[in-house]
Amino acid sequence: MPLGQLPETLTGFAKPKLEKAFEEALYRSGLMAFSSRRFSGLGIALMFHEIQDDVEGELYTGCPQSQLARILAEVKKSGREIVTIEEGLQRLKDPANSKPFALLTFDDAYRDNLSNALPVLEDAAAPMTLFVPTGMITRQIDTWWLGLRDLLRVNQELHFPPMDRLFRCTDLLEKSAALRQITAWIGTDQSRAEQLGSFLSALGIDGPALVDRYAMDRETLQAFAAHPLVTIGAHTDTHRILSALDDETVLTEFVSNKAFLEELTGVEVSYLAYPYGTEGACGLREADMAARAGFKGAFTTRPGHLFPEHLSSPFLLPRIDVGYFPQRQSALASRLTGFQRARLTRWREPVATLT
Ligand SMILES: [Zn+2]
């Protein structure tokens, strides 16, 4: 997901005006990097979802190809080399002799990663990891975020009884606001995600058809995985909020997804991204399960840079969402410099989520 996809991709909208102004002022003054230099790690892991042809038509749930190209250029300009996860973790073992690096990660296996992301990555000679839920490929998944987007796109208003709300959605801003509010309401509550899924089904939203339209199929994924710049990573079978599931189910989600992807691609799958990835969605229990499932490392969506300290606990690695649109230059700089985490922790905790 977008969370998966949605919640992370929309976080850029939610910041209060005062904080935005502060961020903008620091950026323009040239003090942003200086003010957060303790928060700038040897590595960063960047997160994307869809790389869309029509970002407005998709209600601002991804970013256009031009933005991806701009981000890669900014990353390189900042002095970071774009490397594989394997190489990045090696560099963390020997920081004194290693160049700063960036990891590129894409979640959920959208078709546009092949048509729109890969050409940009080829131009930049930039490797990437694609985190794939089994259900996206088999079409056995509840992609409520795609259904909700589809519904809001064509309706002028939406009555959503579980929230006791009537959303006006006559234009793009109202539609994206409704999407954001319903996504925020789900938060990390799996039962609410299921309520929304049932609501969408009852309205005739065809979930499997949407997955067919937006997500890679077996053949596409196999071809994508064979590309020299691509590594395949795990993202569970069903893309549910893991904190809501019992121990055995969580372990099965990891083991089964890993086996599925290894069988499909013929390559060992060593890294995992937790669906949603927030503190409410995954934590120490999931980290322990990821180690037991045989992964070498796992990514959250807790914001922050990568430091050598993360090697002592590589199953709750931070990751930064940069794949949303529109995106201010200062917002991107805030993520690339470490200012984002400095601000969120009030300049207290440079190293995210070791526990
Ligand atoms: Zn996801």
Short mmCIF file of N, CA and C in Angstrom, two decimals, residues 80-229:
data_model
loop_
_atom_site.label_atom_id
_atom_site.label_comp_id
_atom_site.label_asym_id
_atom_site.label_seq_id
_atom_site.Cartn_x
_atom_site.Cartn_y
_atom_site.Cartn_z
N ARG A 80 25.42 11.81 -3.09
CA ARG A 80 25.13 10.40 -2.78
C ARG A 80 25.15 9.55 -4.04
N GLU A 81 25.71 8.34 -3.91
CA GLU A 81 25.65 7.37 -5.00
C GLU A 81 24.43 6.49 -4.79
N ILE A 82 23.74 6.17 -5.87
CA ILE A 82 22.57 5.30 -5.77
C ILE A 82 23.05 3.86 -5.93
N VAL A 83 22.82 3.05 -4.88
CA VAL A 83 23.34 1.68 -4.86
C VAL A 83 22.25 0.70 -4.47
N THR A 84 22.59 -0.60 -4.51
CA THR A 84 21.64 -1.63 -4.07
C THR A 84 21.59 -1.66 -2.54
N ILE A 85 20.54 -2.30 -2.01
CA ILE A 85 20.43 -2.42 -0.54
C ILE A 85 21.65 -3.17 0.01
N GLU A 86 22.03 -4.23 -0.69
CA GLU A 86 23.18 -5.04 -0.27
C GLU A 86 24.43 -4.16 -0.12
N GLU A 87 24.69 -3.37 -1.16
CA GLU A 87 25.86 -2.49 -1.16
C GLU A 87 25.75 -1.42 -0.06
N GLY A 88 24.56 -0.88 0.12
CA GLY A 88 24.36 0.15 1.13
C GLY A 88 24.67 -0.38 2.53
N LEU A 89 24.17 -1.58 2.83
CA LEU A 89 24.41 -2.13 4.17
C LEU A 89 25.89 -2.46 4.36
N GLN A 90 26.57 -2.85 3.29
CA GLN A 90 28.04 -3.05 3.37
C GLN A 90 28.73 -1.74 3.73
N ARG A 91 28.29 -0.65 3.12
CA ARG A 91 28.92 0.65 3.39
C ARG A 91 28.72 1.08 4.85
N LEU A 92 27.56 0.72 5.41
CA LEU A 92 27.32 1.07 6.82
C LEU A 92 28.31 0.36 7.75
N LYS A 93 28.85 -0.79 7.28
CA LYS A 93 29.82 -1.53 8.11
C LYS A 93 31.18 -0.84 8.15
N ASP A 94 31.46 -0.01 7.16
CA ASP A 94 32.77 0.64 7.08
C ASP A 94 32.58 2.11 6.71
N PRO A 95 31.94 2.87 7.60
CA PRO A 95 31.55 4.24 7.26
C PRO A 95 32.73 5.15 6.94
N ALA A 96 33.87 4.92 7.60
CA ALA A 96 35.01 5.82 7.41
C ALA A 96 35.53 5.77 5.97
N ASN A 97 35.36 4.62 5.35
CA ASN A 97 35.90 4.47 3.99
C ASN A 97 34.81 4.37 2.93
N SER A 98 33.60 4.79 3.26
CA SER A 98 32.49 4.62 2.32
C SER A 98 31.89 5.96 1.91
N LYS A 99 31.47 6.01 0.66
CA LYS A 99 30.81 7.23 0.18
C LYS A 99 29.33 7.22 0.59
N PRO A 100 28.76 8.40 0.79
CA PRO A 100 27.31 8.48 1.10
C PRO A 100 26.50 7.84 -0.02
N PHE A 101 25.39 7.24 0.36
CA PHE A 101 24.61 6.50 -0.64
C PHE A 101 23.10 6.73 -0.46
N ALA A 102 22.38 6.36 -1.52
CA ALA A 102 20.91 6.37 -1.48
C ALA A 102 20.41 5.04 -2.04
N LEU A 103 19.33 4.53 -1.43
CA LEU A 103 18.65 3.33 -1.93
C LEU A 103 17.31 3.78 -2.50
N LEU A 104 16.94 3.21 -3.63
CA LEU A 104 15.62 3.51 -4.21
C LEU A 104 14.72 2.30 -4.02
N THR A 105 13.55 2.53 -3.43
CA THR A 105 12.60 1.43 -3.25
C THR A 105 11.23 1.84 -3.80
N PHE A 106 10.57 0.89 -4.40
CA PHE A 106 9.24 1.09 -4.97
C PHE A 106 8.34 0.00 -4.39
N ASP A 107 7.15 0.37 -3.94
CA ASP A 107 6.27 -0.60 -3.30
C ASP A 107 5.09 -0.99 -4.19
N ASP A 108 4.66 -2.22 -4.06
CA ASP A 108 3.36 -2.73 -4.53
C ASP A 108 3.32 -3.23 -5.98
N ALA A 109 4.39 -3.04 -6.77
CA ALA A 109 4.45 -3.62 -8.12
C ALA A 109 3.45 -3.02 -9.11
N TYR A 110 3.45 -1.70 -9.22
CA TYR A 110 2.59 -1.05 -10.22
C TYR A 110 3.19 -1.17 -11.62
N ARG A 111 2.33 -1.34 -12.59
CA ARG A 111 2.77 -1.47 -13.98
C ARG A 111 3.60 -0.26 -14.43
N ASP A 112 3.23 0.92 -13.92
CA ASP A 112 3.93 2.12 -14.39
C ASP A 112 5.38 2.18 -13.92
N ASN A 113 5.76 1.31 -13.00
CA ASN A 113 7.17 1.24 -12.63
C ASN A 113 8.00 0.73 -13.80
N LEU A 114 7.38 -0.11 -14.62
CA LEU A 114 8.07 -0.62 -15.81
C LEU A 114 8.09 0.43 -16.92
N SER A 115 6.93 1.02 -17.18
CA SER A 115 6.84 1.96 -18.31
C SER A 115 7.42 3.33 -17.99
N ASN A 116 7.27 3.80 -16.75
CA ASN A 116 7.65 5.18 -16.42
C ASN A 116 8.88 5.31 -15.53
N ALA A 117 9.08 4.36 -14.61
CA ALA A 117 10.25 4.48 -13.71
C ALA A 117 11.51 3.92 -14.36
N LEU A 118 11.39 2.77 -14.96
CA LEU A 118 12.61 2.09 -15.45
C LEU A 118 13.42 2.92 -16.45
N PRO A 119 12.78 3.62 -17.41
CA PRO A 119 13.59 4.44 -18.33
C PRO A 119 14.40 5.51 -17.60
N VAL A 120 13.84 6.10 -16.55
CA VAL A 120 14.55 7.12 -15.77
C VAL A 120 15.71 6.48 -15.01
N LEU A 121 15.46 5.30 -14.46
CA LEU A 121 16.51 4.60 -13.71
C LEU A 121 17.64 4.18 -14.64
N GLU A 122 17.28 3.78 -15.85
CA GLU A 122 18.32 3.40 -16.83
C GLU A 122 19.19 4.60 -17.18
N ASP A 123 18.55 5.75 -17.40
CA ASP A 123 19.31 6.97 -17.71
C ASP A 123 20.28 7.33 -16.59
N ALA A 124 19.86 7.08 -15.35
CA ALA A 124 20.68 7.45 -14.20
C ALA A 124 21.57 6.29 -13.74
N ALA A 125 21.47 5.14 -14.42
CA ALA A 125 22.18 3.92 -14.00
C ALA A 125 21.93 3.65 -12.52
N ALA A 126 20.68 3.77 -12.13
CA ALA A 126 20.31 3.69 -10.71
C ALA A 126 19.58 2.38 -10.40
N PRO A 127 20.13 1.56 -9.51
CA PRO A 127 19.43 0.33 -9.14
C PRO A 127 18.23 0.60 -8.23
N MET A 128 17.27 -0.29 -8.24
CA MET A 128 16.08 -0.14 -7.40
C MET A 128 15.64 -1.49 -6.85
N THR A 129 14.87 -1.43 -5.76
CA THR A 129 14.25 -2.64 -5.22
C THR A 129 12.74 -2.46 -5.28
N LEU A 130 12.06 -3.48 -5.79
CA LEU A 130 10.59 -3.46 -5.89
C LEU A 130 10.02 -4.42 -4.85
N PHE A 131 9.25 -3.89 -3.89
CA PHE A 131 8.64 -4.71 -2.85
C PHE A 131 7.24 -5.14 -3.32
N VAL A 132 7.06 -6.46 -3.41
CA VAL A 132 5.88 -7.01 -4.11
C VAL A 132 5.01 -7.84 -3.17
N PRO A 133 3.74 -7.46 -2.98
CA PRO A 133 2.81 -8.35 -2.27
C PRO A 133 2.33 -9.45 -3.22
N THR A 134 2.26 -10.68 -2.71
CA THR A 134 1.79 -11.79 -3.54
C THR A 134 0.44 -11.47 -4.19
N GLY A 135 -0.48 -10.92 -3.38
CA GLY A 135 -1.84 -10.70 -3.86
C GLY A 135 -1.94 -9.71 -5.01
N MET A 136 -0.97 -8.82 -5.15
CA MET A 136 -1.01 -7.91 -6.30
C MET A 136 -0.82 -8.72 -7.59
N ILE A 137 0.00 -9.74 -7.52
CA ILE A 137 0.29 -10.52 -8.71
C ILE A 137 -0.80 -11.56 -8.97
N THR A 138 -1.32 -12.18 -7.90
CA THR A 138 -2.36 -13.20 -8.07
C THR A 138 -3.76 -12.59 -8.15
N ARG A 139 -3.86 -11.28 -7.91
CA ARG A 139 -5.14 -10.54 -7.90
C ARG A 139 -5.99 -10.91 -6.70
N GLN A 140 -5.41 -11.57 -5.68
CA GLN A 140 -6.17 -11.92 -4.48
C GLN A 140 -5.76 -10.98 -3.35
N ILE A 141 -6.23 -9.75 -3.41
CA ILE A 141 -5.84 -8.74 -2.45
C ILE A 141 -6.94 -7.69 -2.39
N ASP A 142 -7.11 -7.10 -1.21
CA ASP A 142 -8.07 -6.00 -1.09
C ASP A 142 -7.31 -4.68 -1.24
N THR A 143 -7.33 -4.13 -2.43
CA THR A 143 -6.67 -2.84 -2.65
C THR A 143 -7.70 -1.73 -2.48
N TRP A 144 -8.10 -1.52 -1.22
CA TRP A 144 -9.15 -0.52 -0.94
C TRP A 144 -8.73 0.87 -1.43
N TRP A 145 -7.43 1.13 -1.43
CA TRP A 145 -6.97 2.47 -1.84
C TRP A 145 -7.20 2.70 -3.33
N LEU A 146 -7.11 1.66 -4.13
CA LEU A 146 -7.41 1.81 -5.56
C LEU A 146 -8.91 1.95 -5.78
N GLY A 147 -9.69 1.17 -5.02
CA GLY A 147 -11.15 1.24 -5.15
C GLY A 147 -11.69 2.60 -4.74
N LEU A 148 -11.16 3.12 -3.63
CA LEU A 148 -11.61 4.41 -3.14
C LEU A 148 -11.27 5.52 -4.14
N ARG A 149 -10.09 5.45 -4.70
CA ARG A 149 -9.69 6.45 -5.70
C ARG A 149 -10.61 6.39 -6.92
N ASP A 150 -10.92 5.18 -7.34
CA ASP A 150 -11.78 5.00 -8.50
C ASP A 150 -13.18 5.56 -8.25
N LEU A 151 -13.66 5.35 -7.05
CA LEU A 151 -15.00 5.83 -6.68
C LEU A 151 -15.03 7.35 -6.62
N LEU A 152 -14.03 7.94 -5.99
CA LEU A 152 -13.99 9.40 -5.83
C LEU A 152 -13.79 10.11 -7.16
N ARG A 153 -13.09 9.43 -8.05
CA ARG A 153 -12.80 10.05 -9.35
C ARG A 153 -14.09 10.39 -10.11
N VAL A 154 -15.07 9.52 -10.01
CA VAL A 154 -16.26 9.69 -10.85
C VAL A 154 -17.47 10.27 -10.11
N ASN A 155 -17.39 10.34 -8.77
CA ASN A 155 -18.56 10.83 -8.01
C ASN A 155 -18.38 12.28 -7.56
N GLN A 156 -19.50 12.98 -7.46
CA GLN A 156 -19.48 14.38 -7.01
C GLN A 156 -19.69 14.48 -5.50
N GLU A 157 -20.20 13.41 -4.92
CA GLU A 157 -20.29 13.35 -3.46
C GLU A 157 -20.28 11.89 -3.04
N LEU A 158 -19.87 11.69 -1.79
CA LEU A 158 -19.76 10.31 -1.29
C LEU A 158 -20.25 10.26 0.14
N HIS A 159 -21.30 9.46 0.36
CA HIS A 159 -21.77 9.23 1.73
C HIS A 159 -21.08 7.98 2.25
N PHE A 160 -20.32 8.15 3.32
CA PHE A 160 -19.56 7.03 3.86
C PHE A 160 -20.01 6.76 5.29
N PRO A 161 -21.00 5.87 5.47
CA PRO A 161 -21.61 5.65 6.79
C PRO A 161 -20.63 5.29 7.91
N PRO A 162 -19.60 4.46 7.68
CA PRO A 162 -18.72 4.14 8.82
C PRO A 162 -18.10 5.37 9.48
N MET A 163 -17.93 6.45 8.72
CA MET A 163 -17.41 7.69 9.31
C MET A 163 -18.53 8.67 9.62
N ASP A 164 -19.74 8.30 9.24
CA ASP A 164 -20.89 9.19 9.37
C ASP A 164 -20.60 10.54 8.69
N ARG A 165 -20.11 10.44 7.45
CA ARG A 165 -19.72 11.65 6.73
C ARG A 165 -20.29 11.66 5.31
N LEU A 166 -20.61 12.86 4.87
CA LEU A 166 -20.95 13.07 3.46
C LEU A 166 -19.84 13.94 2.87
N PHE A 167 -19.05 13.37 1.98
CA PHE A 167 -17.95 14.11 1.38
C PHE A 167 -18.41 14.75 0.08
N ARG A 168 -18.21 16.08 -0.03
CA ARG A 168 -18.36 16.73 -1.32
C ARG A 168 -17.08 16.51 -2.08
N CYS A 169 -17.21 16.08 -3.35
CA CYS A 169 -15.98 15.86 -4.13
C CYS A 169 -16.23 16.28 -5.58
N THR A 170 -16.44 17.59 -5.73
CA THR A 170 -16.77 18.11 -7.07
C THR A 170 -15.53 18.48 -7.87
N ASP A 171 -14.40 18.70 -7.19
CA ASP A 171 -13.19 19.03 -7.95
C ASP A 171 -11.99 18.25 -7.39
N LEU A 172 -10.86 18.46 -8.03
CA LEU A 172 -9.68 17.68 -7.68
C LEU A 172 -9.27 17.85 -6.21
N LEU A 173 -9.34 19.09 -5.71
CA LEU A 173 -8.93 19.33 -4.33
C LEU A 173 -9.84 18.62 -3.34
N GLU A 174 -11.16 18.69 -3.61
CA GLU A 174 -12.10 18.01 -2.71
C GLU A 174 -11.93 16.49 -2.80
N LYS A 175 -11.70 16.01 -4.00
CA LYS A 175 -11.53 14.55 -4.16
C LYS A 175 -10.28 14.07 -3.42
N SER A 176 -9.18 14.80 -3.59
CA SER A 176 -7.96 14.35 -2.93
C SER A 176 -8.06 14.55 -1.42
N ALA A 177 -8.81 15.56 -0.99
CA ALA A 177 -9.01 15.76 0.45
C ALA A 177 -9.84 14.62 1.05
N ALA A 178 -10.88 14.19 0.34
CA ALA A 178 -11.71 13.08 0.82
C ALA A 178 -10.89 11.80 0.90
N LEU A 179 -10.07 11.58 -0.11
CA LEU A 179 -9.20 10.41 -0.14
C LEU A 179 -8.27 10.42 1.08
N ARG A 180 -7.74 11.60 1.35
CA ARG A 180 -6.79 11.75 2.46
C ARG A 180 -7.48 11.52 3.80
N GLN A 181 -8.69 12.06 3.92
CA GLN A 181 -9.39 11.96 5.21
C GLN A 181 -9.83 10.52 5.49
N ILE A 182 -10.31 9.84 4.46
CA ILE A 182 -10.74 8.45 4.69
C ILE A 182 -9.52 7.57 4.98
N THR A 183 -8.43 7.84 4.29
CA THR A 183 -7.21 7.09 4.53
C THR A 183 -6.70 7.33 5.95
N ALA A 184 -6.76 8.58 6.40
CA ALA A 184 -6.33 8.90 7.76
C ALA A 184 -7.23 8.21 8.78
N TRP A 185 -8.52 8.12 8.46
CA TRP A 185 -9.47 7.45 9.36
C TRP A 185 -9.09 5.97 9.52
N ILE A 186 -8.67 5.34 8.44
CA ILE A 186 -8.26 3.93 8.54
C ILE A 186 -7.02 3.81 9.43
N GLY A 187 -6.08 4.74 9.24
CA GLY A 187 -4.89 4.74 10.08
C GLY A 187 -4.22 3.39 10.07
N THR A 188 -4.13 2.76 11.25
CA THR A 188 -3.55 1.42 11.31
C THR A 188 -4.58 0.44 11.88
N ASP A 189 -5.84 0.68 11.53
CA ASP A 189 -6.93 -0.17 12.02
C ASP A 189 -7.40 -1.08 10.87
N GLN A 190 -6.97 -2.34 10.94
CA GLN A 190 -7.28 -3.28 9.87
C GLN A 190 -8.80 -3.48 9.72
N SER A 191 -9.54 -3.42 10.82
CA SER A 191 -10.99 -3.64 10.72
C SER A 191 -11.65 -2.50 9.93
N ARG A 192 -11.10 -1.29 10.03
CA ARG A 192 -11.65 -0.18 9.24
C ARG A 192 -11.32 -0.36 7.76
N ALA A 193 -10.13 -0.87 7.47
CA ALA A 193 -9.77 -1.15 6.07
C ALA A 193 -10.75 -2.16 5.49
N GLU A 194 -11.12 -3.15 6.32
CA GLU A 194 -12.05 -4.18 5.85
C GLU A 194 -13.47 -3.61 5.68
N GLN A 195 -13.84 -2.71 6.58
CA GLN A 195 -15.16 -2.04 6.41
C GLN A 195 -15.20 -1.27 5.10
N LEU A 196 -14.13 -0.58 4.79
CA LEU A 196 -14.09 0.19 3.55
C LEU A 196 -14.13 -0.76 2.34
N GLY A 197 -13.40 -1.87 2.44
CA GLY A 197 -13.39 -2.85 1.35
C GLY A 197 -14.81 -3.37 1.08
N SER A 198 -15.55 -3.67 2.16
CA SER A 198 -16.92 -4.17 2.00
C SER A 198 -17.82 -3.09 1.40
N PHE A 199 -17.64 -1.86 1.85
CA PHE A 199 -18.42 -0.72 1.35
C PHE A 199 -18.19 -0.55 -0.15
N LEU A 200 -16.95 -0.66 -0.58
CA LEU A 200 -16.62 -0.49 -2.00
C LEU A 200 -17.20 -1.63 -2.83
N SER A 201 -17.12 -2.85 -2.32
CA SER A 201 -17.67 -4.01 -3.04
C SER A 201 -19.17 -3.85 -3.21
N ALA A 202 -19.84 -3.39 -2.14
CA ALA A 202 -21.29 -3.22 -2.20
C ALA A 202 -21.69 -2.18 -3.24
N LEU A 203 -20.80 -1.23 -3.51
CA LEU A 203 -21.09 -0.20 -4.52
C LEU A 203 -20.70 -0.65 -5.94
N GLY A 204 -20.20 -1.88 -6.03
CA GLY A 204 -19.90 -2.42 -7.35
C GLY A 204 -18.48 -2.15 -7.83
N ILE A 205 -17.63 -1.64 -6.95
CA ILE A 205 -16.22 -1.44 -7.35
C ILE A 205 -15.57 -2.81 -7.55
N ASP A 206 -15.00 -3.01 -8.71
CA ASP A 206 -14.42 -4.31 -9.07
C ASP A 206 -12.92 -4.31 -8.72
N GLY A 207 -12.63 -4.75 -7.51
CA GLY A 207 -11.25 -4.74 -7.02
C GLY A 207 -10.27 -5.48 -7.92
N PRO A 208 -10.55 -6.75 -8.25
CA PRO A 208 -9.61 -7.49 -9.11
C PRO A 208 -9.36 -6.80 -10.46
N ALA A 209 -10.40 -6.16 -11.02
CA ALA A 209 -10.20 -5.47 -12.31
C ALA A 209 -9.25 -4.28 -12.14
N LEU A 210 -9.36 -3.60 -11.01
CA LEU A 210 -8.45 -2.47 -10.76
C LEU A 210 -7.02 -2.95 -10.58
N VAL A 211 -6.86 -4.06 -9.86
CA VAL A 211 -5.50 -4.60 -9.67
C VAL A 211 -4.94 -5.01 -11.03
N ASP A 212 -5.79 -5.61 -11.85
CA ASP A 212 -5.38 -6.00 -13.21
C ASP A 212 -4.90 -4.79 -14.01
N ARG A 213 -5.60 -3.68 -13.82
CA ARG A 213 -5.29 -2.48 -14.60
C ARG A 213 -4.00 -1.82 -14.12
N TYR A 214 -3.78 -1.80 -12.81
CA TYR A 214 -2.66 -1.03 -12.27
C TYR A 214 -1.43 -1.85 -11.90
N ALA A 215 -1.60 -3.14 -11.62
CA ALA A 215 -0.47 -3.92 -11.08
C ALA A 215 0.12 -4.87 -12.12
N MET A 216 1.40 -5.13 -11.97
CA MET A 216 2.06 -6.10 -12.84
C MET A 216 1.42 -7.47 -12.70
N ASP A 217 1.46 -8.25 -13.78
CA ASP A 217 1.05 -9.65 -13.69
C ASP A 217 2.31 -10.52 -13.61
N ARG A 218 2.14 -11.82 -13.61
CA ARG A 218 3.28 -12.72 -13.44
C ARG A 218 4.36 -12.49 -14.49
N GLU A 219 3.92 -12.42 -15.75
CA GLU A 219 4.90 -12.30 -16.84
C GLU A 219 5.63 -10.96 -16.77
N THR A 220 4.88 -9.90 -16.48
CA THR A 220 5.51 -8.58 -16.39
C THR A 220 6.52 -8.54 -15.25
N LEU A 221 6.12 -9.12 -14.13
CA LEU A 221 7.04 -9.11 -12.97
C LEU A 221 8.29 -9.94 -13.27
N GLN A 222 8.11 -11.06 -13.94
CA GLN A 222 9.28 -11.88 -14.27
C GLN A 222 10.25 -11.11 -15.17
N ALA A 223 9.69 -10.42 -16.17
CA ALA A 223 10.54 -9.63 -17.07
C ALA A 223 11.21 -8.48 -16.33
N PHE A 224 10.44 -7.82 -15.47
CA PHE A 224 10.97 -6.70 -14.68
C PHE A 224 12.10 -7.18 -13.77
N ALA A 225 11.88 -8.33 -13.13
CA ALA A 225 12.86 -8.87 -12.17
C ALA A 225 14.17 -9.24 -12.86
N ALA A 226 14.09 -9.55 -14.16
CA ALA A 226 15.30 -9.97 -14.89
C ALA A 226 16.16 -8.78 -15.30
N HIS A 227 15.64 -7.55 -15.12
CA HIS A 227 16.42 -6.38 -15.52
C HIS A 227 17.61 -6.20 -14.57
N PRO A 228 18.79 -5.88 -15.10
CA PRO A 228 19.98 -5.81 -14.23
C PRO A 228 19.90 -4.75 -13.12
N LEU A 229 19.05 -3.74 -13.26
CA LEU A 229 18.95 -2.72 -12.21
C LEU A 229 17.94 -3.08 -11.12
#
